[in-house]
Amino acid sequence: ELTRRSAERLIRDALENDNFVLFCQPVFSLQAERITQYELLLRLRDPHGRLVRPFAFLEPADRFGLMAEIDRWVVEHALELLARDSSGDLRLEVNLAGQSLGDPELTAIIEQQIAMTDLDPARLILEVSENVAVANLEDCKRLAKRLRGLGCGFALDDFGSTFASFRHLRDLPINFLKGPL
Protein backbone atom coordinates (compact mmCIF):
# COMPACT_ATOMS: atom_id res chain seq x y z
CA GLU A 1 0.00 0.00 0.00
CA LEU A 2 1.30 3.45 -0.87
CA THR A 3 1.98 6.00 1.82
CA ARG A 4 0.78 9.53 1.31
CA ARG A 5 4.27 10.82 0.53
CA SER A 6 5.19 7.90 -1.75
CA ALA A 7 1.89 8.26 -3.67
CA GLU A 8 2.52 11.93 -4.37
CA ARG A 9 6.13 11.22 -5.42
CA LEU A 10 4.98 8.36 -7.67
CA ILE A 11 2.31 10.53 -9.34
CA ARG A 12 4.66 13.45 -9.92
CA ASP A 13 7.29 11.06 -11.32
CA ALA A 14 4.67 9.52 -13.63
CA LEU A 15 3.73 12.96 -14.96
CA GLU A 16 7.37 13.93 -15.55
CA ASN A 17 8.51 10.60 -17.02
CA ASP A 18 5.42 9.27 -18.83
CA ASN A 19 4.90 6.40 -16.41
CA PHE A 20 1.18 6.43 -16.99
CA VAL A 21 -0.36 3.81 -19.27
CA LEU A 22 -3.60 4.09 -21.22
CA PHE A 23 -5.86 1.13 -21.92
CA CYS A 24 -8.72 1.28 -24.40
CA GLN A 25 -12.01 -0.15 -23.18
CA PRO A 26 -14.48 -0.74 -26.04
CA VAL A 27 -17.82 1.06 -25.87
CA PHE A 28 -20.60 -0.91 -27.53
CA SER A 29 -23.45 1.14 -28.98
CA LEU A 30 -26.82 -0.56 -28.60
CA GLN A 31 -28.19 1.65 -31.36
CA ALA A 32 -25.42 0.89 -33.87
CA GLU A 33 -24.99 -2.69 -32.56
CA ARG A 34 -21.19 -2.40 -32.70
CA ILE A 35 -18.22 -0.89 -30.93
CA THR A 36 -18.30 2.80 -31.80
CA GLN A 37 -15.57 4.19 -29.57
CA TYR A 38 -13.15 3.43 -26.76
CA GLU A 39 -12.97 4.81 -23.25
CA LEU A 40 -9.42 5.49 -22.11
CA LEU A 41 -8.56 3.95 -18.75
CA LEU A 42 -5.56 5.39 -16.93
CA ARG A 43 -3.12 3.21 -15.07
CA LEU A 44 0.22 3.98 -13.44
CA ARG A 45 3.41 1.94 -13.47
CA ASP A 46 5.55 1.89 -10.34
CA PRO A 47 9.38 1.95 -10.55
CA HIS A 48 9.34 -1.87 -10.82
CA GLY A 49 7.02 -1.81 -13.84
CA ARG A 50 3.99 -3.08 -11.91
CA LEU A 51 0.60 -1.49 -12.43
CA VAL A 52 -0.75 0.43 -9.44
CA ARG A 53 -4.46 0.06 -8.64
CA PRO A 54 -6.36 3.18 -9.86
CA PHE A 55 -7.78 4.04 -6.44
CA ALA A 56 -4.27 3.95 -4.95
CA PHE A 57 -3.15 6.88 -7.11
CA LEU A 58 -6.32 8.69 -8.24
CA GLU A 59 -7.60 9.41 -4.74
CA PRO A 60 -4.22 10.83 -3.59
CA ALA A 61 -3.89 12.76 -6.87
CA ASP A 62 -7.24 14.40 -6.17
CA ARG A 63 -6.19 15.22 -2.61
CA PHE A 64 -2.87 16.74 -3.80
CA GLY A 65 -4.59 18.83 -6.52
CA LEU A 66 -2.92 16.91 -9.36
CA MET A 67 -6.01 15.73 -11.26
CA ALA A 68 -6.08 18.63 -13.73
CA GLU A 69 -2.44 17.93 -14.60
CA ILE A 70 -3.20 14.22 -15.03
CA ASP A 71 -6.24 15.00 -17.18
CA ARG A 72 -4.10 17.24 -19.41
CA TRP A 73 -1.62 14.35 -19.78
CA VAL A 74 -4.42 11.98 -20.79
CA VAL A 75 -5.98 14.45 -23.25
CA GLU A 76 -2.59 15.15 -24.88
CA HIS A 77 -1.98 11.42 -25.33
CA ALA A 78 -5.53 10.83 -26.57
CA LEU A 79 -5.03 13.53 -29.20
CA GLU A 80 -1.73 11.92 -30.23
CA LEU A 81 -3.45 8.53 -30.59
CA LEU A 82 -6.20 10.09 -32.70
CA ALA A 83 -3.68 11.93 -34.89
CA ARG A 84 -1.75 8.68 -35.50
CA ASP A 85 -4.90 6.75 -36.48
CA SER A 86 -4.68 6.56 -40.25
CA SER A 87 -8.22 5.18 -40.62
CA GLY A 88 -9.80 8.31 -39.14
CA ASP A 89 -12.42 6.07 -37.49
CA LEU A 90 -11.04 5.91 -33.96
CA ARG A 91 -13.06 7.80 -31.35
CA LEU A 92 -11.83 8.13 -27.78
CA GLU A 93 -13.55 9.05 -24.52
CA VAL A 94 -11.54 10.77 -21.80
CA ASN A 95 -12.86 11.02 -18.24
CA LEU A 96 -12.37 14.38 -16.56
CA ALA A 97 -12.12 15.13 -12.86
CA GLY A 98 -13.86 18.06 -11.21
CA GLN A 99 -10.54 19.93 -10.94
CA SER A 100 -10.31 19.97 -14.74
CA LEU A 101 -13.66 21.57 -15.46
CA GLY A 102 -12.37 25.11 -14.91
CA ASP A 103 -8.87 24.46 -16.32
CA PRO A 104 -8.16 26.85 -19.23
CA GLU A 105 -4.99 24.90 -20.11
CA LEU A 106 -7.08 21.85 -20.96
CA THR A 107 -9.13 23.60 -23.64
CA ALA A 108 -6.00 25.38 -24.91
CA ILE A 109 -4.32 21.99 -25.46
CA ILE A 110 -7.34 20.73 -27.40
CA GLU A 111 -7.62 23.92 -29.46
CA GLN A 112 -3.90 23.88 -30.34
CA GLN A 113 -3.88 20.22 -31.33
CA ILE A 114 -6.98 20.59 -33.50
CA ALA A 115 -5.47 23.67 -35.18
CA MET A 116 -2.09 21.95 -35.78
CA THR A 117 -3.51 18.73 -37.20
CA ASP A 118 -6.29 17.73 -39.54
CA LEU A 119 -8.00 15.98 -36.64
CA ASP A 120 -11.78 15.76 -36.64
CA PRO A 121 -12.61 17.11 -33.15
CA ALA A 122 -15.75 14.94 -32.98
CA ARG A 123 -13.42 11.95 -32.50
CA LEU A 124 -12.55 13.25 -29.00
CA ILE A 125 -15.28 12.83 -26.41
CA LEU A 126 -14.78 14.30 -22.97
CA GLU A 127 -16.74 12.67 -20.21
CA VAL A 128 -17.79 13.82 -16.76
CA SER A 129 -19.65 11.76 -14.18
CA GLU A 130 -23.04 13.07 -13.10
CA ASN A 131 -21.94 13.70 -9.52
CA VAL A 132 -18.92 15.75 -10.71
CA ALA A 133 -21.15 17.71 -13.12
CA VAL A 134 -23.69 18.51 -10.39
CA ALA A 135 -20.98 19.53 -7.89
CA ASN A 136 -19.37 21.85 -10.49
CA LEU A 137 -22.40 22.77 -12.59
CA GLU A 138 -21.37 26.22 -13.85
CA ASP A 139 -17.81 25.15 -14.73
CA CYS A 140 -19.22 22.02 -16.38
CA LYS A 141 -21.66 24.04 -18.50
CA ARG A 142 -18.89 26.43 -19.63
CA LEU A 143 -16.54 23.58 -20.49
CA ALA A 144 -19.20 21.56 -22.30
CA LYS A 145 -20.24 24.55 -24.41
CA ARG A 146 -16.63 25.38 -25.26
CA LEU A 147 -15.86 21.78 -26.21
CA ARG A 148 -18.99 21.49 -28.31
CA GLY A 149 -18.05 24.80 -29.97
CA LEU A 150 -14.74 23.20 -30.94
CA GLY A 151 -16.63 20.20 -32.34
CA CYS A 152 -15.69 17.74 -29.59
CA GLY A 153 -18.18 15.38 -28.05
CA PHE A 154 -19.35 15.60 -24.46
CA ALA A 155 -20.68 12.72 -22.37
CA LEU A 156 -22.34 12.47 -18.99
CA ASP A 157 -21.41 9.24 -17.23
CA ASP A 158 -23.23 7.43 -14.41
CA PHE A 159 -26.44 9.21 -15.36
CA GLY A 160 -29.15 8.50 -12.81
CA SER A 161 -26.66 7.53 -10.10
CA THR A 162 -27.32 10.61 -7.97
CA PHE A 163 -30.44 12.38 -6.85
CA ALA A 164 -29.71 15.25 -9.22
CA SER A 165 -32.70 16.67 -10.93
CA PHE A 166 -32.75 16.47 -14.70
CA ARG A 167 -33.60 20.18 -14.53
CA HIS A 168 -30.04 20.90 -13.32
CA LEU A 169 -28.48 18.93 -16.16
CA ARG A 170 -30.73 19.78 -19.10
CA ASP A 171 -28.68 22.84 -20.06
CA LEU A 172 -25.54 20.77 -20.60
CA PRO A 173 -24.86 20.24 -24.32
CA ILE A 174 -24.50 16.46 -24.10
CA ASN A 175 -23.86 14.04 -26.98
CA PHE A 176 -23.92 10.88 -24.88
CA LEU A 177 -25.62 9.76 -21.68
CA LYS A 178 -24.09 6.74 -20.00
CA GLY A 179 -25.91 5.07 -17.16
CA PRO A 180 -25.18 2.22 -14.84
CA LEU A 181 -26.12 -1.17 -16.28
PDB file of C-alpha atoms in Angstrom:
ATOM      1  CA  GLU A   1       0.000   0.000   0.000  1.00  0.00           C
ATOM      2  CA  LEU A   2       1.302   3.449  -0.871  1.00  0.00           C
ATOM      3  CA  THR A   3       1.982   5.998   1.824  1.00  0.00           C
ATOM      4  CA  ARG A   4       0.775   9.533   1.312  1.00  0.00           C
ATOM      5  CA  ARG A   5       4.265  10.822   0.528  1.00  0.00           C
ATOM      6  CA  SER A   6       5.186   7.900  -1.755  1.00  0.00           C
ATOM      7  CA  ALA A   7       1.892   8.262  -3.667  1.00  0.00           C
ATOM      8  CA  GLU A   8       2.518  11.934  -4.371  1.00  0.00           C
ATOM      9  CA  ARG A   9       6.128  11.222  -5.422  1.00  0.00           C
ATOM     10  CA  LEU A  10       4.982   8.359  -7.670  1.00  0.00           C
ATOM     11  CA  ILE A  11       2.315  10.530  -9.337  1.00  0.00           C
ATOM     12  CA  ARG A  12       4.665  13.454  -9.922  1.00  0.00           C
ATOM     13  CA  ASP A  13       7.286  11.056 -11.317  1.00  0.00           C
ATOM     14  CA  ALA A  14       4.672   9.522 -13.631  1.00  0.00           C
ATOM     15  CA  LEU A  15       3.734  12.961 -14.961  1.00  0.00           C
ATOM     16  CA  GLU A  16       7.369  13.929 -15.546  1.00  0.00           C
ATOM     17  CA  ASN A  17       8.512  10.597 -17.023  1.00  0.00           C
ATOM     18  CA  ASP A  18       5.424   9.270 -18.833  1.00  0.00           C
ATOM     19  CA  ASN A  19       4.902   6.395 -16.414  1.00  0.00           C
ATOM     20  CA  PHE A  20       1.182   6.429 -16.985  1.00  0.00           C
ATOM     21  CA  VAL A  21      -0.357   3.811 -19.269  1.00  0.00           C
ATOM     22  CA  LEU A  22      -3.601   4.092 -21.222  1.00  0.00           C
ATOM     23  CA  PHE A  23      -5.857   1.125 -21.916  1.00  0.00           C
ATOM     24  CA  CYS A  24      -8.719   1.281 -24.400  1.00  0.00           C
ATOM     25  CA  GLN A  25     -12.008  -0.151 -23.185  1.00  0.00           C
ATOM     26  CA  PRO A  26     -14.481  -0.743 -26.038  1.00  0.00           C
ATOM     27  CA  VAL A  27     -17.822   1.061 -25.866  1.00  0.00           C
ATOM     28  CA  PHE A  28     -20.604  -0.909 -27.526  1.00  0.00           C
ATOM     29  CA  SER A  29     -23.450   1.138 -28.978  1.00  0.00           C
ATOM     30  CA  LEU A  30     -26.819  -0.563 -28.596  1.00  0.00           C
ATOM     31  CA  GLN A  31     -28.188   1.648 -31.361  1.00  0.00           C
ATOM     32  CA  ALA A  32     -25.416   0.887 -33.868  1.00  0.00           C
ATOM     33  CA  GLU A  33     -24.987  -2.692 -32.564  1.00  0.00           C
ATOM     34  CA  ARG A  34     -21.194  -2.401 -32.704  1.00  0.00           C
ATOM     35  CA  ILE A  35     -18.225  -0.890 -30.932  1.00  0.00           C
ATOM     36  CA  THR A  36     -18.302   2.795 -31.804  1.00  0.00           C
ATOM     37  CA  GLN A  37     -15.570   4.186 -29.569  1.00  0.00           C
ATOM     38  CA  TYR A  38     -13.148   3.431 -26.763  1.00  0.00           C
ATOM     39  CA  GLU A  39     -12.969   4.811 -23.253  1.00  0.00           C
ATOM     40  CA  LEU A  40      -9.421   5.490 -22.114  1.00  0.00           C
ATOM     41  CA  LEU A  41      -8.556   3.951 -18.746  1.00  0.00           C
ATOM     42  CA  LEU A  42      -5.560   5.393 -16.934  1.00  0.00           C
ATOM     43  CA  ARG A  43      -3.120   3.207 -15.072  1.00  0.00           C
ATOM     44  CA  LEU A  44       0.216   3.981 -13.444  1.00  0.00           C
ATOM     45  CA  ARG A  45       3.414   1.938 -13.471  1.00  0.00           C
ATOM     46  CA  ASP A  46       5.548   1.894 -10.342  1.00  0.00           C
ATOM     47  CA  PRO A  47       9.378   1.952 -10.552  1.00  0.00           C
ATOM     48  CA  HIS A  48       9.342  -1.866 -10.821  1.00  0.00           C
ATOM     49  CA  GLY A  49       7.017  -1.811 -13.841  1.00  0.00           C
ATOM     50  CA  ARG A  50       3.986  -3.083 -11.914  1.00  0.00           C
ATOM     51  CA  LEU A  51       0.599  -1.486 -12.427  1.00  0.00           C
ATOM     52  CA  VAL A  52      -0.752   0.434  -9.445  1.00  0.00           C
ATOM     53  CA  ARG A  53      -4.465   0.062  -8.640  1.00  0.00           C
ATOM     54  CA  PRO A  54      -6.358   3.177  -9.863  1.00  0.00           C
ATOM     55  CA  PHE A  55      -7.778   4.043  -6.442  1.00  0.00           C
ATOM     56  CA  ALA A  56      -4.265   3.949  -4.948  1.00  0.00           C
ATOM     57  CA  PHE A  57      -3.146   6.884  -7.108  1.00  0.00           C
ATOM     58  CA  LEU A  58      -6.317   8.689  -8.240  1.00  0.00           C
ATOM     59  CA  GLU A  59      -7.596   9.412  -4.737  1.00  0.00           C
ATOM     60  CA  PRO A  60      -4.222  10.833  -3.587  1.00  0.00           C
ATOM     61  CA  ALA A  61      -3.892  12.758  -6.874  1.00  0.00           C
ATOM     62  CA  ASP A  62      -7.238  14.395  -6.175  1.00  0.00           C
ATOM     63  CA  ARG A  63      -6.188  15.218  -2.609  1.00  0.00           C
ATOM     64  CA  PHE A  64      -2.874  16.742  -3.802  1.00  0.00           C
ATOM     65  CA  GLY A  65      -4.592  18.825  -6.520  1.00  0.00           C
ATOM     66  CA  LEU A  66      -2.918  16.911  -9.360  1.00  0.00           C
ATOM     67  CA  MET A  67      -6.009  15.732 -11.257  1.00  0.00           C
ATOM     68  CA  ALA A  68      -6.076  18.628 -13.733  1.00  0.00           C
ATOM     69  CA  GLU A  69      -2.442  17.932 -14.597  1.00  0.00           C
ATOM     70  CA  ILE A  70      -3.203  14.220 -15.026  1.00  0.00           C
ATOM     71  CA  ASP A  71      -6.237  15.000 -17.182  1.00  0.00           C
ATOM     72  CA  ARG A  72      -4.098  17.243 -19.409  1.00  0.00           C
ATOM     73  CA  TRP A  73      -1.619  14.350 -19.776  1.00  0.00           C
ATOM     74  CA  VAL A  74      -4.418  11.979 -20.786  1.00  0.00           C
ATOM     75  CA  VAL A  75      -5.978  14.452 -23.248  1.00  0.00           C
ATOM     76  CA  GLU A  76      -2.587  15.150 -24.883  1.00  0.00           C
ATOM     77  CA  HIS A  77      -1.981  11.423 -25.333  1.00  0.00           C
ATOM     78  CA  ALA A  78      -5.530  10.826 -26.565  1.00  0.00           C
ATOM     79  CA  LEU A  79      -5.035  13.531 -29.203  1.00  0.00           C
ATOM     80  CA  GLU A  80      -1.731  11.920 -30.230  1.00  0.00           C
ATOM     81  CA  LEU A  81      -3.453   8.534 -30.590  1.00  0.00           C
ATOM     82  CA  LEU A  82      -6.196  10.094 -32.698  1.00  0.00           C
ATOM     83  CA  ALA A  83      -3.678  11.934 -34.888  1.00  0.00           C
ATOM     84  CA  ARG A  84      -1.747   8.675 -35.503  1.00  0.00           C
ATOM     85  CA  ASP A  85      -4.896   6.749 -36.477  1.00  0.00           C
ATOM     86  CA  SER A  86      -4.682   6.559 -40.249  1.00  0.00           C
ATOM     87  CA  SER A  87      -8.222   5.183 -40.616  1.00  0.00           C
ATOM     88  CA  GLY A  88      -9.800   8.306 -39.136  1.00  0.00           C
ATOM     89  CA  ASP A  89     -12.420   6.073 -37.495  1.00  0.00           C
ATOM     90  CA  LEU A  90     -11.035   5.906 -33.957  1.00  0.00           C
ATOM     91  CA  ARG A  91     -13.059   7.801 -31.349  1.00  0.00           C
ATOM     92  CA  LEU A  92     -11.827   8.126 -27.779  1.00  0.00           C
ATOM     93  CA  GLU A  93     -13.555   9.053 -24.525  1.00  0.00           C
ATOM     94  CA  VAL A  94     -11.544  10.769 -21.801  1.00  0.00           C
ATOM     95  CA  ASN A  95     -12.864  11.016 -18.245  1.00  0.00           C
ATOM     96  CA  LEU A  96     -12.365  14.384 -16.562  1.00  0.00           C
ATOM     97  CA  ALA A  97     -12.119  15.131 -12.857  1.00  0.00           C
ATOM     98  CA  GLY A  98     -13.862  18.058 -11.209  1.00  0.00           C
ATOM     99  CA  GLN A  99     -10.541  19.931 -10.941  1.00  0.00           C
ATOM    100  CA  SER A 100     -10.312  19.972 -14.743  1.00  0.00           C
ATOM    101  CA  LEU A 101     -13.662  21.572 -15.456  1.00  0.00           C
ATOM    102  CA  GLY A 102     -12.372  25.112 -14.911  1.00  0.00           C
ATOM    103  CA  ASP A 103      -8.874  24.456 -16.320  1.00  0.00           C
ATOM    104  CA  PRO A 104      -8.162  26.846 -19.233  1.00  0.00           C
ATOM    105  CA  GLU A 105      -4.994  24.901 -20.109  1.00  0.00           C
ATOM    106  CA  LEU A 106      -7.084  21.851 -20.964  1.00  0.00           C
ATOM    107  CA  THR A 107      -9.133  23.597 -23.636  1.00  0.00           C
ATOM    108  CA  ALA A 108      -6.004  25.381 -24.911  1.00  0.00           C
ATOM    109  CA  ILE A 109      -4.315  21.993 -25.460  1.00  0.00           C
ATOM    110  CA  ILE A 110      -7.336  20.732 -27.397  1.00  0.00           C
ATOM    111  CA  GLU A 111      -7.621  23.918 -29.464  1.00  0.00           C
ATOM    112  CA  GLN A 112      -3.903  23.882 -30.344  1.00  0.00           C
ATOM    113  CA  GLN A 113      -3.880  20.219 -31.326  1.00  0.00           C
ATOM    114  CA  ILE A 114      -6.975  20.591 -33.498  1.00  0.00           C
ATOM    115  CA  ALA A 115      -5.467  23.668 -35.178  1.00  0.00           C
ATOM    116  CA  MET A 116      -2.095  21.948 -35.780  1.00  0.00           C
ATOM    117  CA  THR A 117      -3.513  18.725 -37.202  1.00  0.00           C
ATOM    118  CA  ASP A 118      -6.287  17.730 -39.536  1.00  0.00           C
ATOM    119  CA  LEU A 119      -7.998  15.981 -36.639  1.00  0.00           C
ATOM    120  CA  ASP A 120     -11.784  15.764 -36.642  1.00  0.00           C
ATOM    121  CA  PRO A 121     -12.612  17.108 -33.149  1.00  0.00           C
ATOM    122  CA  ALA A 122     -15.746  14.939 -32.981  1.00  0.00           C
ATOM    123  CA  ARG A 123     -13.423  11.950 -32.501  1.00  0.00           C
ATOM    124  CA  LEU A 124     -12.547  13.246 -29.003  1.00  0.00           C
ATOM    125  CA  ILE A 125     -15.275  12.833 -26.408  1.00  0.00           C
ATOM    126  CA  LEU A 126     -14.778  14.304 -22.967  1.00  0.00           C
ATOM    127  CA  GLU A 127     -16.737  12.672 -20.211  1.00  0.00           C
ATOM    128  CA  VAL A 128     -17.794  13.822 -16.759  1.00  0.00           C
ATOM    129  CA  SER A 129     -19.647  11.760 -14.178  1.00  0.00           C
ATOM    130  CA  GLU A 130     -23.036  13.069 -13.105  1.00  0.00           C
ATOM    131  CA  ASN A 131     -21.939  13.704  -9.516  1.00  0.00           C
ATOM    132  CA  VAL A 132     -18.917  15.751 -10.712  1.00  0.00           C
ATOM    133  CA  ALA A 133     -21.147  17.713 -13.120  1.00  0.00           C
ATOM    134  CA  VAL A 134     -23.691  18.506 -10.392  1.00  0.00           C
ATOM    135  CA  ALA A 135     -20.983  19.532  -7.893  1.00  0.00           C
ATOM    136  CA  ASN A 136     -19.368  21.852 -10.486  1.00  0.00           C
ATOM    137  CA  LEU A 137     -22.396  22.767 -12.585  1.00  0.00           C
ATOM    138  CA  GLU A 138     -21.371  26.220 -13.854  1.00  0.00           C
ATOM    139  CA  ASP A 139     -17.807  25.147 -14.732  1.00  0.00           C
ATOM    140  CA  CYS A 140     -19.218  22.021 -16.382  1.00  0.00           C
ATOM    141  CA  LYS A 141     -21.658  24.044 -18.501  1.00  0.00           C
ATOM    142  CA  ARG A 142     -18.895  26.425 -19.628  1.00  0.00           C
ATOM    143  CA  LEU A 143     -16.536  23.583 -20.493  1.00  0.00           C
ATOM    144  CA  ALA A 144     -19.199  21.557 -22.303  1.00  0.00           C
ATOM    145  CA  LYS A 145     -20.244  24.551 -24.408  1.00  0.00           C
ATOM    146  CA  ARG A 146     -16.634  25.380 -25.257  1.00  0.00           C
ATOM    147  CA  LEU A 147     -15.859  21.777 -26.212  1.00  0.00           C
ATOM    148  CA  ARG A 148     -18.995  21.490 -28.307  1.00  0.00           C
ATOM    149  CA  GLY A 149     -18.049  24.796 -29.966  1.00  0.00           C
ATOM    150  CA  LEU A 150     -14.744  23.196 -30.939  1.00  0.00           C
ATOM    151  CA  GLY A 151     -16.629  20.202 -32.341  1.00  0.00           C
ATOM    152  CA  CYS A 152     -15.691  17.740 -29.588  1.00  0.00           C
ATOM    153  CA  GLY A 153     -18.184  15.376 -28.054  1.00  0.00           C
ATOM    154  CA  PHE A 154     -19.355  15.604 -24.458  1.00  0.00           C
ATOM    155  CA  ALA A 155     -20.676  12.719 -22.367  1.00  0.00           C
ATOM    156  CA  LEU A 156     -22.336  12.473 -18.993  1.00  0.00           C
ATOM    157  CA  ASP A 157     -21.411   9.239 -17.225  1.00  0.00           C
ATOM    158  CA  ASP A 158     -23.233   7.429 -14.413  1.00  0.00           C
ATOM    159  CA  PHE A 159     -26.440   9.209 -15.363  1.00  0.00           C
ATOM    160  CA  GLY A 160     -29.147   8.496 -12.807  1.00  0.00           C
ATOM    161  CA  SER A 161     -26.661   7.526 -10.100  1.00  0.00           C
ATOM    162  CA  THR A 162     -27.316  10.608  -7.967  1.00  0.00           C
ATOM    163  CA  PHE A 163     -30.437  12.383  -6.849  1.00  0.00           C
ATOM    164  CA  ALA A 164     -29.706  15.254  -9.222  1.00  0.00           C
ATOM    165  CA  SER A 165     -32.696  16.670 -10.930  1.00  0.00           C
ATOM    166  CA  PHE A 166     -32.751  16.473 -14.703  1.00  0.00           C
ATOM    167  CA  ARG A 167     -33.601  20.184 -14.528  1.00  0.00           C
ATOM    168  CA  HIS A 168     -30.036  20.898 -13.318  1.00  0.00           C
ATOM    169  CA  LEU A 169     -28.480  18.932 -16.160  1.00  0.00           C
ATOM    170  CA  ARG A 170     -30.728  19.779 -19.102  1.00  0.00           C
ATOM    171  CA  ASP A 171     -28.683  22.842 -20.060  1.00  0.00           C
ATOM    172  CA  LEU A 172     -25.544  20.768 -20.603  1.00  0.00           C
ATOM    173  CA  PRO A 173     -24.864  20.244 -24.324  1.00  0.00           C
ATOM    174  CA  ILE A 174     -24.498  16.460 -24.095  1.00  0.00           C
ATOM    175  CA  ASN A 175     -23.865  14.043 -26.977  1.00  0.00           C
ATOM    176  CA  PHE A 176     -23.923  10.881 -24.881  1.00  0.00           C
ATOM    177  CA  LEU A 177     -25.623   9.763 -21.684  1.00  0.00           C
ATOM    178  CA  LYS A 178     -24.092   6.744 -20.003  1.00  0.00           C
ATOM    179  CA  GLY A 179     -25.911   5.069 -17.158  1.00  0.00           C
ATOM    180  CA  PRO A 180     -25.177   2.218 -14.838  1.00  0.00           C
ATOM    181  CA  LEU A 181     -26.119  -1.166 -16.277  1.00  0.00           C
TER     182      LEU A 181
END
